[in-house]
Coordinates of C-alpha atoms in Angstrom, one line a residue:
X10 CA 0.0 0.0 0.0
X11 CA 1.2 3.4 -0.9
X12 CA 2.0 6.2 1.4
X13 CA -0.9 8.4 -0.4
X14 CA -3.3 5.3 0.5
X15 CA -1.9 5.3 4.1
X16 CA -2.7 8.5 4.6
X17 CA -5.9 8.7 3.4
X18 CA -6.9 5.4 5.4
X19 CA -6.1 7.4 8.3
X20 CA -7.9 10.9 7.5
X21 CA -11.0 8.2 7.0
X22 CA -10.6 6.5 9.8
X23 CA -10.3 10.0 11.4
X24 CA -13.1 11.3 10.0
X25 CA -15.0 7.9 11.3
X26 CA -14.1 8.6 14.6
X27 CA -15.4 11.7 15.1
X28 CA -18.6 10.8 13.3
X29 CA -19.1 8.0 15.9
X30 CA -18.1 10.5 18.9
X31 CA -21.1 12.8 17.3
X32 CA -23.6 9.9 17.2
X33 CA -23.1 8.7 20.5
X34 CA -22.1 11.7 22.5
X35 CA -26.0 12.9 21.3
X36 CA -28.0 9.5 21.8
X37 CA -31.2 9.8 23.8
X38 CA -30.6 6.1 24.4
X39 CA -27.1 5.8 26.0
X40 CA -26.6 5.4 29.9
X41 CA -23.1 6.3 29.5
X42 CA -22.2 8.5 26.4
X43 CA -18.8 10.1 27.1
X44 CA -17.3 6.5 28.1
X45 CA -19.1 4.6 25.4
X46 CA -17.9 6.8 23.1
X47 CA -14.4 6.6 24.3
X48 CA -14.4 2.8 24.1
X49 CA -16.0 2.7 20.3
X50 CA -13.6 5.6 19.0
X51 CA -10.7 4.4 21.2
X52 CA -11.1 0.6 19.9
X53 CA -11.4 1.9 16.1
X54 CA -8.1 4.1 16.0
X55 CA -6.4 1.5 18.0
X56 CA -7.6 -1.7 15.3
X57 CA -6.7 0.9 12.3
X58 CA -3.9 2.4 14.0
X59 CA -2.0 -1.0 14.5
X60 CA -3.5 -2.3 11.4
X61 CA -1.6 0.4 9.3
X62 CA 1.5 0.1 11.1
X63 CA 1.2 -3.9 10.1
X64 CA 0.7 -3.0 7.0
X65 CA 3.6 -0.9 6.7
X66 CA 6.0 -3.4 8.3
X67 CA 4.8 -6.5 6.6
X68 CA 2.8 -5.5 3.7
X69 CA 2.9 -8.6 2.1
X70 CA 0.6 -10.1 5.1
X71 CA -2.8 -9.8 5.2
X72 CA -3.0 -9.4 8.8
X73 CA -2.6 -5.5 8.8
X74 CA -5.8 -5.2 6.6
X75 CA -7.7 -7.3 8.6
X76 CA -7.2 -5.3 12.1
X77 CA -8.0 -2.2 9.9
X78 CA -11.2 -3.9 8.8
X79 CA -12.3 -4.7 12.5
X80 CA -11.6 -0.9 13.1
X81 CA -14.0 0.6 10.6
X82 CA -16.5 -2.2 12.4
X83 CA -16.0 -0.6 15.6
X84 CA -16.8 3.2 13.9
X85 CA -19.8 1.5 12.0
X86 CA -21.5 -0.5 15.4
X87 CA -21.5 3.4 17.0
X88 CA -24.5 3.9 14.3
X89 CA -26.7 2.1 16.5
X90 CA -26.4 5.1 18.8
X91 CA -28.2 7.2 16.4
X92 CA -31.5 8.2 17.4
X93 CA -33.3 8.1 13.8
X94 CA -35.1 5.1 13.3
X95 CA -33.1 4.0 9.8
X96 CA -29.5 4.7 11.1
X97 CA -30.0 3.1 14.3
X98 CA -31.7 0.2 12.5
X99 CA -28.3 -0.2 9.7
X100 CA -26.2 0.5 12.6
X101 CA -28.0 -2.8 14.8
X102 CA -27.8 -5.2 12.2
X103 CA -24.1 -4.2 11.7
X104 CA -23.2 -3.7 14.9
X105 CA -22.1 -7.3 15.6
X106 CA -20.0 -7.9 12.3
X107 CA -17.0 -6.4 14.6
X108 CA -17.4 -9.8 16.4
X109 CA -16.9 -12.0 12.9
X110 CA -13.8 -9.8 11.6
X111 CA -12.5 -10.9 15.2
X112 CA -12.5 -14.3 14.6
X113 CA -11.1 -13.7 11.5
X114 CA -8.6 -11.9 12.6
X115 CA -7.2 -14.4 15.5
X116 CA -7.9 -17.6 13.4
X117 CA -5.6 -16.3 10.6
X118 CA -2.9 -14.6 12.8
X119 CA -0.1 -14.2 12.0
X120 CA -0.2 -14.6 8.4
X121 CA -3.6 -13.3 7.6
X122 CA -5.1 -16.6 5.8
X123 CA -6.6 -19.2 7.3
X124 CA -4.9 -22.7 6.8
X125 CA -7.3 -25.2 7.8
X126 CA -10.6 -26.1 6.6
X127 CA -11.9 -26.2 10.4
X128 CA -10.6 -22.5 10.5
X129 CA -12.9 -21.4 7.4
X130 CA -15.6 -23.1 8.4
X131 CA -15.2 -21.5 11.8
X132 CA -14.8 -18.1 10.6
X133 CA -17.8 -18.5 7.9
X134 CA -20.2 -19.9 10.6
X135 CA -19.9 -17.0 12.8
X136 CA -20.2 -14.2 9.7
X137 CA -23.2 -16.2 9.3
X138 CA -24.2 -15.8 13.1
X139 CA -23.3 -12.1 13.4
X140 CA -25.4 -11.1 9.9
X141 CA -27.8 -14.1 8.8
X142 CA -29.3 -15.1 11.6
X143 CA -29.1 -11.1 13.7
X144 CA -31.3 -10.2 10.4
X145 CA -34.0 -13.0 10.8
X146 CA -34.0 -12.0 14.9
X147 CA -34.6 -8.3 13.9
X148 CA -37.5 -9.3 11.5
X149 CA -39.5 -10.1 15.1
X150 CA -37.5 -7.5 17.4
X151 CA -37.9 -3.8 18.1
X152 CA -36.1 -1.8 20.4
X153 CA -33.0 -3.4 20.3
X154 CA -30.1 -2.2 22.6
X155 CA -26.3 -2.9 23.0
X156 CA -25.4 -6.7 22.5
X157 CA -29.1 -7.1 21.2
X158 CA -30.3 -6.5 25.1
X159 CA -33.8 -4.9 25.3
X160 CA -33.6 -0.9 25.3
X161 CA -37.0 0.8 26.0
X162 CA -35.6 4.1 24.5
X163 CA -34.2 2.9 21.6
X164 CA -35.9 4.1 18.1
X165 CA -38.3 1.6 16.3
X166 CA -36.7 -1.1 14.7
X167 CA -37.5 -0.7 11.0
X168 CA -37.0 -4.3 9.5
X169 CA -39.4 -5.6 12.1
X170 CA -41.9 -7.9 10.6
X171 CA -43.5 -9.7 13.0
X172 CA -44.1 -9.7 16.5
X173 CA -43.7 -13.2 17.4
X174 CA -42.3 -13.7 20.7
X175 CA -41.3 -17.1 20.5
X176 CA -40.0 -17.2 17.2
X177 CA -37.9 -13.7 18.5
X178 CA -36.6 -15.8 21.4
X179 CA -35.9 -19.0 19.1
X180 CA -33.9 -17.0 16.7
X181 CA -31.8 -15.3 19.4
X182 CA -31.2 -18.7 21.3
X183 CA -30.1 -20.0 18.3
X184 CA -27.5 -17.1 17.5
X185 CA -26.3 -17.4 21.2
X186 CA -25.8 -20.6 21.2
X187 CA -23.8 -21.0 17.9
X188 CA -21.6 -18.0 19.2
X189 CA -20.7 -20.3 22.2
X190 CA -20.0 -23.3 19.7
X191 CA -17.9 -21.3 17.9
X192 CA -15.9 -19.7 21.0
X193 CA -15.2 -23.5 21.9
X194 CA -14.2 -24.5 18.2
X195 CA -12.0 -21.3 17.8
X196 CA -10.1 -22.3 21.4
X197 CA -9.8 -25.4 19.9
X198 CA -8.1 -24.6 16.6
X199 CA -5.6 -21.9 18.5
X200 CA -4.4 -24.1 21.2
X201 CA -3.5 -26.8 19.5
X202 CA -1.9 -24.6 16.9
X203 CA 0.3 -22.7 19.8
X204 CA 0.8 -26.9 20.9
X205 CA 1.9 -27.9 17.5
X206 CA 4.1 -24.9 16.8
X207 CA 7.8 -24.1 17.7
X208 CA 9.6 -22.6 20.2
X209 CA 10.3 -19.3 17.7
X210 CA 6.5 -19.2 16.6
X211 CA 5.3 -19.8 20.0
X212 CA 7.4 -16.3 21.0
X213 CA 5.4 -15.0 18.2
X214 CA 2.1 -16.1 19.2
X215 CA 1.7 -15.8 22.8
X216 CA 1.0 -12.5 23.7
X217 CA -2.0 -12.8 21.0
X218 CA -3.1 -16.0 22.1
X219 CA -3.5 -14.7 25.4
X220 CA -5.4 -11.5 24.6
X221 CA -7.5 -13.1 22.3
X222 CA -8.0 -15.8 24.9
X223 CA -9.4 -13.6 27.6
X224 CA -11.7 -12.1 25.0
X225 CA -13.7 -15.2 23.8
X226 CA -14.0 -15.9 27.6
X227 CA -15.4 -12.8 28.5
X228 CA -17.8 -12.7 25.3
X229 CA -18.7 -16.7 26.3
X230 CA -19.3 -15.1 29.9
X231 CA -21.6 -12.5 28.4
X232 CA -23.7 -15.1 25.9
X233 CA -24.3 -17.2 29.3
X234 CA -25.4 -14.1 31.3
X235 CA -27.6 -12.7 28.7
X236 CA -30.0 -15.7 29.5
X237 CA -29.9 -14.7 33.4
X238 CA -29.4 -10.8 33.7
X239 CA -29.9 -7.9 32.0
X240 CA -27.7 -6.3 34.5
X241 CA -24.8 -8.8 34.7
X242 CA -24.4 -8.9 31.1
X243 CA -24.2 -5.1 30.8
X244 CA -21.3 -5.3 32.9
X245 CA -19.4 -7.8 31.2
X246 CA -20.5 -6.3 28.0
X247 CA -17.5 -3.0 29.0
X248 CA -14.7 -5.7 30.4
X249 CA -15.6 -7.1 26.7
X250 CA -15.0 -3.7 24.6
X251 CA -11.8 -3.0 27.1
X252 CA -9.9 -6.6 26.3
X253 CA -10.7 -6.0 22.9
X254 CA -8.2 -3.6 22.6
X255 CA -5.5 -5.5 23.9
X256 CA -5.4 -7.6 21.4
X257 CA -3.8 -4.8 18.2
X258 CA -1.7 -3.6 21.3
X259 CA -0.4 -7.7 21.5
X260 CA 0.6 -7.6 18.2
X261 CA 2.6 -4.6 18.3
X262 CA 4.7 -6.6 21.0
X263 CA 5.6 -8.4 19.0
X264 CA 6.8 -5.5 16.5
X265 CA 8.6 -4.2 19.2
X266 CA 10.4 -8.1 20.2
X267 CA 11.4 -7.8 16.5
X268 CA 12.9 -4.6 16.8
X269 CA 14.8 -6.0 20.2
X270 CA 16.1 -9.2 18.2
X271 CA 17.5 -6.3 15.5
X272 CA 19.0 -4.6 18.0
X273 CA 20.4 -7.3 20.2
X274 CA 22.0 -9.3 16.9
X275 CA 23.7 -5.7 16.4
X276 CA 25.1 -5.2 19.6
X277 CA 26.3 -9.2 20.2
X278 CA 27.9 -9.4 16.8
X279 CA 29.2 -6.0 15.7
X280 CA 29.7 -4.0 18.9
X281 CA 31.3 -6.4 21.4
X282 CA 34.2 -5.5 22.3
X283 CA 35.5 -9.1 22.8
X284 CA 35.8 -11.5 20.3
X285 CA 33.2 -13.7 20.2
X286 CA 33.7 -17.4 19.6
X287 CA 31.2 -19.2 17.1
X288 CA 29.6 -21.0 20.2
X289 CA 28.9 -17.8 21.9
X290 CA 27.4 -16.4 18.8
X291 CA 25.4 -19.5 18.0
X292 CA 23.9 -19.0 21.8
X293 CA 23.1 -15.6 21.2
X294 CA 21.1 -15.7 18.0
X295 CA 19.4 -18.7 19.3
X296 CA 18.4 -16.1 22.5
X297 CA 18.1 -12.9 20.5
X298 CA 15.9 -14.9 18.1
X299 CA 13.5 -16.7 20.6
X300 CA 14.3 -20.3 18.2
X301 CA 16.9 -22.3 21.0
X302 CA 17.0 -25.3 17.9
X303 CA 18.8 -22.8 15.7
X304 CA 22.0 -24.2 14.3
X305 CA 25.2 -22.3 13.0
X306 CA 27.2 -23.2 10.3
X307 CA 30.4 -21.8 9.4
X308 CA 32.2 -22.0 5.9
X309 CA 36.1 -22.8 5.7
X310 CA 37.8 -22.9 2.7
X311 CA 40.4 -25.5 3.9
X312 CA 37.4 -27.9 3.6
X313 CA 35.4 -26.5 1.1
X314 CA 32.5 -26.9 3.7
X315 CA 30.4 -26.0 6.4
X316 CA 31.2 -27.0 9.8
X317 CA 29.4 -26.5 13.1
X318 CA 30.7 -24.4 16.2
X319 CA 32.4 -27.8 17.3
X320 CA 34.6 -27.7 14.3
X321 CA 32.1 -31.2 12.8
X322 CA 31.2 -31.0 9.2
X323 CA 27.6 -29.0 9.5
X324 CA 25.3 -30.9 6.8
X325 CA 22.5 -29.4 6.0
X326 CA 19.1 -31.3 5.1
X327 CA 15.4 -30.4 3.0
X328 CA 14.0 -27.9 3.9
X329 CA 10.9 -28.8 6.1
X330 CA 7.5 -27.3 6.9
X331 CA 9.1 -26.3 10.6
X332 CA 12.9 -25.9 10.0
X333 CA 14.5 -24.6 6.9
X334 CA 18.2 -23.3 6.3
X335 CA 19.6 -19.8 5.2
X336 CA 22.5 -19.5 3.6
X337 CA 24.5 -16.1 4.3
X338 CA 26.9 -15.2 1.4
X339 CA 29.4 -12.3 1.4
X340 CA 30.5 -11.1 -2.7
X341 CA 29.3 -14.3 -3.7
X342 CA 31.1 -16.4 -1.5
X343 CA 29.6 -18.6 1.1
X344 CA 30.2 -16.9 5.2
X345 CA 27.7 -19.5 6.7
X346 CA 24.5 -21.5 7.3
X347 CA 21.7 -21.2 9.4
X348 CA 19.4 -23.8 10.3
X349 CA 16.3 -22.1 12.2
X350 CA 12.8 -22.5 12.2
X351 CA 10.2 -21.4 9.7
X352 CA 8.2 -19.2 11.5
X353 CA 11.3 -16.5 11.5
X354 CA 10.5 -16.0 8.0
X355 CA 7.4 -14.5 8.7
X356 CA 8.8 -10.7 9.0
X357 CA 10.8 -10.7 5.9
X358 CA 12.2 -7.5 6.0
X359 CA 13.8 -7.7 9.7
X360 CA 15.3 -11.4 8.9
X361 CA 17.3 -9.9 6.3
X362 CA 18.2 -7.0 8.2
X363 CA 19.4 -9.6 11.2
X364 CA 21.2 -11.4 8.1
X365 CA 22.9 -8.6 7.0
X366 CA 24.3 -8.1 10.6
X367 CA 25.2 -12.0 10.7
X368 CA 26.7 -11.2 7.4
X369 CA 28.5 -8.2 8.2
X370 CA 29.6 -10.0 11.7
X371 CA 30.8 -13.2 10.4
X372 CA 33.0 -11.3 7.8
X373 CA 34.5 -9.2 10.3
X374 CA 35.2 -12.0 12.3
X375 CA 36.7 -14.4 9.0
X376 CA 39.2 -10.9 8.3
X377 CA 40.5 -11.0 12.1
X378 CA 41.0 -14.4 12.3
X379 CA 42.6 -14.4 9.3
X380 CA 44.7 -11.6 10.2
X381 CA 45.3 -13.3 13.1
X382 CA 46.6 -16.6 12.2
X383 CA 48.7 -14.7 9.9
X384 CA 50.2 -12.6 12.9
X385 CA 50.2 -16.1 14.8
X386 CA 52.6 -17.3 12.0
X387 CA 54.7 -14.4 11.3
X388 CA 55.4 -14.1 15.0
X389 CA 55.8 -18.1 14.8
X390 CA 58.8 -17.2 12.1
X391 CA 60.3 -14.5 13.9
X392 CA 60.2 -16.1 17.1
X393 CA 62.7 -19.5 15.3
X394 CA 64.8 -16.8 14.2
X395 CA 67.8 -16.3 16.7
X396 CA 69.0 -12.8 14.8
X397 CA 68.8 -9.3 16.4
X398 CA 66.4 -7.1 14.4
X399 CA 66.2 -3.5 14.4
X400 CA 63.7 -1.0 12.5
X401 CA 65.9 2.3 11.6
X402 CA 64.6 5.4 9.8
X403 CA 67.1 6.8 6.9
X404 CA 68.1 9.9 9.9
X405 CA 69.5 6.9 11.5
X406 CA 67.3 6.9 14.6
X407 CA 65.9 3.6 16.1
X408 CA 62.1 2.7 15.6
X409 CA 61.3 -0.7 16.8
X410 CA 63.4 -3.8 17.7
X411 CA 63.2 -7.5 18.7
X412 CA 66.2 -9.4 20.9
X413 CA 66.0 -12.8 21.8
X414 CA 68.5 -12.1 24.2
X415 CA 70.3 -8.7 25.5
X416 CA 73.5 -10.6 25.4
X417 CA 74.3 -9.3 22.3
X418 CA 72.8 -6.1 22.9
X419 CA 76.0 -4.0 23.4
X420 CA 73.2 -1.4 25.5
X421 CA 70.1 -2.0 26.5
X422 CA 68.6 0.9 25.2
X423 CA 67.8 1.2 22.1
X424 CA 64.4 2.8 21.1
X425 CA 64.9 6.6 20.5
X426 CA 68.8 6.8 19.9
X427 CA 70.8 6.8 17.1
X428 CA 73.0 4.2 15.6
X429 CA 76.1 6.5 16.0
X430 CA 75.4 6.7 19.6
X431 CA 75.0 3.0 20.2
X432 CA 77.7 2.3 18.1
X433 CA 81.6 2.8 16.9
X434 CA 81.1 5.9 14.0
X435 CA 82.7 3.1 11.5
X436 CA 80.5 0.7 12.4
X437 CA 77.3 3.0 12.4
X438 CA 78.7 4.4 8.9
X439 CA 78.8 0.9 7.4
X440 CA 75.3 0.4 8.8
X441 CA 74.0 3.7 7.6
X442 CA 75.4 3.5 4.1
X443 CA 74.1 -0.2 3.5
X444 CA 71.0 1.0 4.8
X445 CA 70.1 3.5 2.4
X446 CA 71.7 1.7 -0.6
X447 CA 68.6 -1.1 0.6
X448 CA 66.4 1.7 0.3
X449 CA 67.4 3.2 -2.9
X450 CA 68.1 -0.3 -4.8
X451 CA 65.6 -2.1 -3.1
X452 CA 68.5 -4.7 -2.9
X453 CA 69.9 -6.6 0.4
X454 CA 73.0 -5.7 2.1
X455 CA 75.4 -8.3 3.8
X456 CA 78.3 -7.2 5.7
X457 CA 80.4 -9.2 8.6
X458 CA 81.8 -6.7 11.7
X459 CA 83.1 -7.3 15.4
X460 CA 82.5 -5.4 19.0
X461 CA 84.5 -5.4 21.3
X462 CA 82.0 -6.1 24.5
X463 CA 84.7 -5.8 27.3
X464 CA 85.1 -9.5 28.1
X465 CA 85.7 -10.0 24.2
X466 CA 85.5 -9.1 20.8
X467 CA 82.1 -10.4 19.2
X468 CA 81.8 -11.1 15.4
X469 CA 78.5 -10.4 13.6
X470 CA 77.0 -10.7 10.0
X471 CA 74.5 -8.2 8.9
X472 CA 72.0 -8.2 6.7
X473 CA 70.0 -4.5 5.3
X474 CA 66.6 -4.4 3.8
X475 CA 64.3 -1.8 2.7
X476 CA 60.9 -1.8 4.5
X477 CA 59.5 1.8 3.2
X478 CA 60.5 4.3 1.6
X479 CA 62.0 6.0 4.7
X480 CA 63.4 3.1 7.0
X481 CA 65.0 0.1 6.7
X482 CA 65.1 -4.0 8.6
X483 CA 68.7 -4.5 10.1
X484 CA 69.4 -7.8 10.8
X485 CA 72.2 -8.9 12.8
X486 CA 73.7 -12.5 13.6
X487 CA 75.7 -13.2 16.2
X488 CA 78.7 -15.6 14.0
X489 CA 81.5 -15.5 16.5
X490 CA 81.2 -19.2 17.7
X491 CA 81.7 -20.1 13.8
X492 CA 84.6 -17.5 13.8
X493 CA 86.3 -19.6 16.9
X494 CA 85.4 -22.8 14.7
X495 CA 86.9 -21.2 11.1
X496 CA 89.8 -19.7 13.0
X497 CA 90.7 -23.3 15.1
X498 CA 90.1 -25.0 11.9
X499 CA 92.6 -22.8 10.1
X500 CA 94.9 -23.5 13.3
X501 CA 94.2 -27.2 13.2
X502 CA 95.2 -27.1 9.4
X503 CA 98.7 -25.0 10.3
X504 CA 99.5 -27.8 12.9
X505 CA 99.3 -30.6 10.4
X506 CA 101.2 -28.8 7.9
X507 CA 103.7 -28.3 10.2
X508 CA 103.7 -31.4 11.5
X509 CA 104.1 -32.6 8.0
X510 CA 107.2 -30.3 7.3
X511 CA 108.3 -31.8 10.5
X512 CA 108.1 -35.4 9.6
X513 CA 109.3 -34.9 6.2
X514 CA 112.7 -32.8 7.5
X515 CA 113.4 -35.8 9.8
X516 CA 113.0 -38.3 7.0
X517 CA 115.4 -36.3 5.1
X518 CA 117.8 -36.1 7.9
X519 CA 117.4 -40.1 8.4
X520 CA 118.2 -40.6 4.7
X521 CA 121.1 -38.3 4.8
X522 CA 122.6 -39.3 7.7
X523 CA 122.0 -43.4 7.8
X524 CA 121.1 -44.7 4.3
X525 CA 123.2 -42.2 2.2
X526 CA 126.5 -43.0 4.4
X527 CA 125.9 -46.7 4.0
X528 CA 125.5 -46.2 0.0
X529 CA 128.7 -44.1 -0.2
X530 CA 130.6 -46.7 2.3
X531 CA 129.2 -49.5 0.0

């Protein structure tokens, strides 16, 4: 429905109002005007009210138009507070079609059809009650006051025909007592419906259930005292018209418990501040949405699959006429799965908006864990990697660095100085100038140099690379253990060469001195 529609419902419904407020504020057959009036233009604006508002949020149910419908019935029953004959007549044998809508109206709830065949024949039956058979009664009737209770100061009945008195009391018997039938069958149907349905649909129809429940009591209470008192069924007759108008005001709860769920999904999901784990937000849409059978299902690409907040593979089944699933894609690429149950389909428009938080949750969440894990392995890396690192803008001024051990730290301080105040001005040349050749070639830098540290000279090999445009990684190994090894190798390799001269000069002495002698003798 359009806006223009909207508004013009309302003016009319307006306009109804104060026509009813007219007719029965000026009766000559009212005992009570100003609260009677209150009641009937009260209960119109709120039927209409709420209807409109339904209609707005979930214009594609039919359940909006048909609490507007019982409104207008409410404006039309204050006709039979006119006081010429032919309005208050019209106004009489309309006066109870408010009571039929009614039963439309809580036998279709919440979608605005009725699903069974019991529930049509139901609602047909008591149009049939509340038109058919009032008409027939008025053919023998005259003077016929609120609930069809004799009223001495009402107008003359125009469509009187007759003035049979049995045939009167027959007729309205007969309409009383099929209007008790049908309070029993419409119990009946909505009971075992709120039985039947789930814990999610349940939420949804309980606060209607109930209101509807107390009013098809009180109108059953006020059938069975019409046959006592007069009196007695006056009074019921107001707790009647009050309960009536709980029943829009229950559906708007349950407006309003949509309008929580939005903004509960939105504050577990997106505004946290704690990172919620799958489990925890599998809990909380199960509580935010009222449906504690609902299922999460979360996509990983390393499996190409669904799996549950237990880390199982998450299957998901046919859909069913209770439980279907929802699949939440981000850019065309599965986030997740929900399995939930039917009846949160029923507002459209706020299950898409509680997807689209899910959605834009769930791919906050993938990005940080992803994030994460990466951190978790980069820090895994640098963590195996025994070197000294240090950060170092081109003005030669420490930024950030990482020791796995101060030991070869020659200070401890670092953050905020300079290389030439940590360092021997060579060495922090050598550094600086392989530095910014990393920076301008966007090549590495290798370079070996030693410290002396007091108790010994240290050997290092460093390594320069470029990580902006204004700072580059220095990366520093401690190699003296392999400089001990190289330089006893090279010492180990000097003894055995000498020991080879060595040997070598003695077997030249032994041949000069023994086996030469003994030649030149022989």
């Amino acid at each position: 429905m359009t806006q223009r529609l909207l508004i013009a419902a309302w003016t009319v419904a307006l306009a109804a109002a104060a026509a009813s407020l007219a007719l029965v504020l000026s009766s000559n057959h009212e005992d009570d005007p100003a609260a009677r009036a209150a009641l009937i233009v009260g209960l119109g604006l709120i039927f209409v009210g709420c209807g409109l508002v339904a209609i707005v949020r979930r214009p594609e149910n039919r359940i909006g138009v048909l609490m507007t419908i019982v409104g207008f019935f409410w404006f039309i029953s204050a006709l039979a507070e006119a006081n010429g004959a032919v309005f208050y007549t019209i106004g009489t044998a309309l006066s109870l079609l408010v009571y039929g809508a009614f039963a439309h109206l809580i036998l279709s709830f919440p979608t605005g059809r009725l699903e069974t065949p019991r529930a049509r024949l139901i609602v047909i039956l008591a149009y049939l009650d509340v038109t058919v058979v009032q008409w027939a009664w008025m053919l023998t009737a005259n003077h016929i006051g609120n609930s069809n209770r004799p009223c001495p100061d009402c107008p003359d009945n125009v469509f009187q025909a007759t003035s049979e008195h049995w045939l009167g009391s027959a007729l309205l018997n007969l309409q009383r007592g099929i209007g008790l039938a049908l309070i029993w069958a419409a119990f009946s149907v909505m009971y075992r419906r709120y039985r039947n349905a789930t814990p999610a649909a349940r939420r949804t129809f309980a606060p209607v259930v109930l209101t509807s429940s107390v009013t098809l009591v009180l109108i059953g209470a006020m059938l069975v005292t019409a046959w006592v008192s007069a009196d007695a069924t006056k009074v019921l007759n107001w707790f009647v018209l009050v309960s009536f108008g709980t029943v829009p005001l229950a559906f708007l709860v349950g407006l309003l418990r949509m309008r929580l769920v939005r903004s509960g999904i939105l504050r577990l999901i997106v505004e946290s501040p704690d990172e919620l784990s799958l489990r925890e937000a599998e809990q909380g849409l199960r509580e935010a949405l009222g449906d504690p059978t609902l299922r999460l299902g979360y996509w990983l690409d390393e499996v190409q699959g669904y799996v549950n907040v237990r880390g199982k593979p998450f299957v998901i089944p046919p859909d069913t006429p209770t439980r279907v699933t929802t699949k939440i894609d981000y850019a065309d690429k599965p986030i997740a799965a929900l399995m939930h149950d039917r009846a949160l389909l029923e507002d459209s428009e706020v299950f898409e908006e509680v997807l689209g938080v899910v959605r834009m949750g769930l791919e906050k969440d993938r990005g940080e864990r992803a994030l994460r894990a990466t951190e978790i392995r980069n820090s895994a890396l640098l963590e195996a990697i025994p070197d000294l690192m240090f950060r170092i803008s081109l003005d030669g001024r420490y930024v950030d660095y990482r020791a796995p051990s101060e030991y070869d730290l020659i200070e401890s301080e670092v953050i905020g100085k300079t290389v030439s105040q940590r360092l021997p001005h060579d060495l922090a040349e050598r550094i600086m100038a392989a530095g910014r050749r990393s920076v301008d070639e966007r090549e590495v830098q290798t370079f070996e140099y030693e410290l002396d540290f007091g108790d010994g000279v240290r050997h290092f090999e460093a390594r320069t690379a470029a990580s902006g445009n204004d700072e580059f990684v220095l990366i520093v190994r401690n190699i003296t253990d392999r400089k001990v090894q190289e330089q006893e190798l090279q010492a180990s390799r000097a003894r055995i060469v000498a020991a080879g001269d060595e040997e070598r000069r003695r077997l030249e002495r032994n041949l000069h001195d023994g086996a030469q002698q003994r030649l030149v003798s022989l």
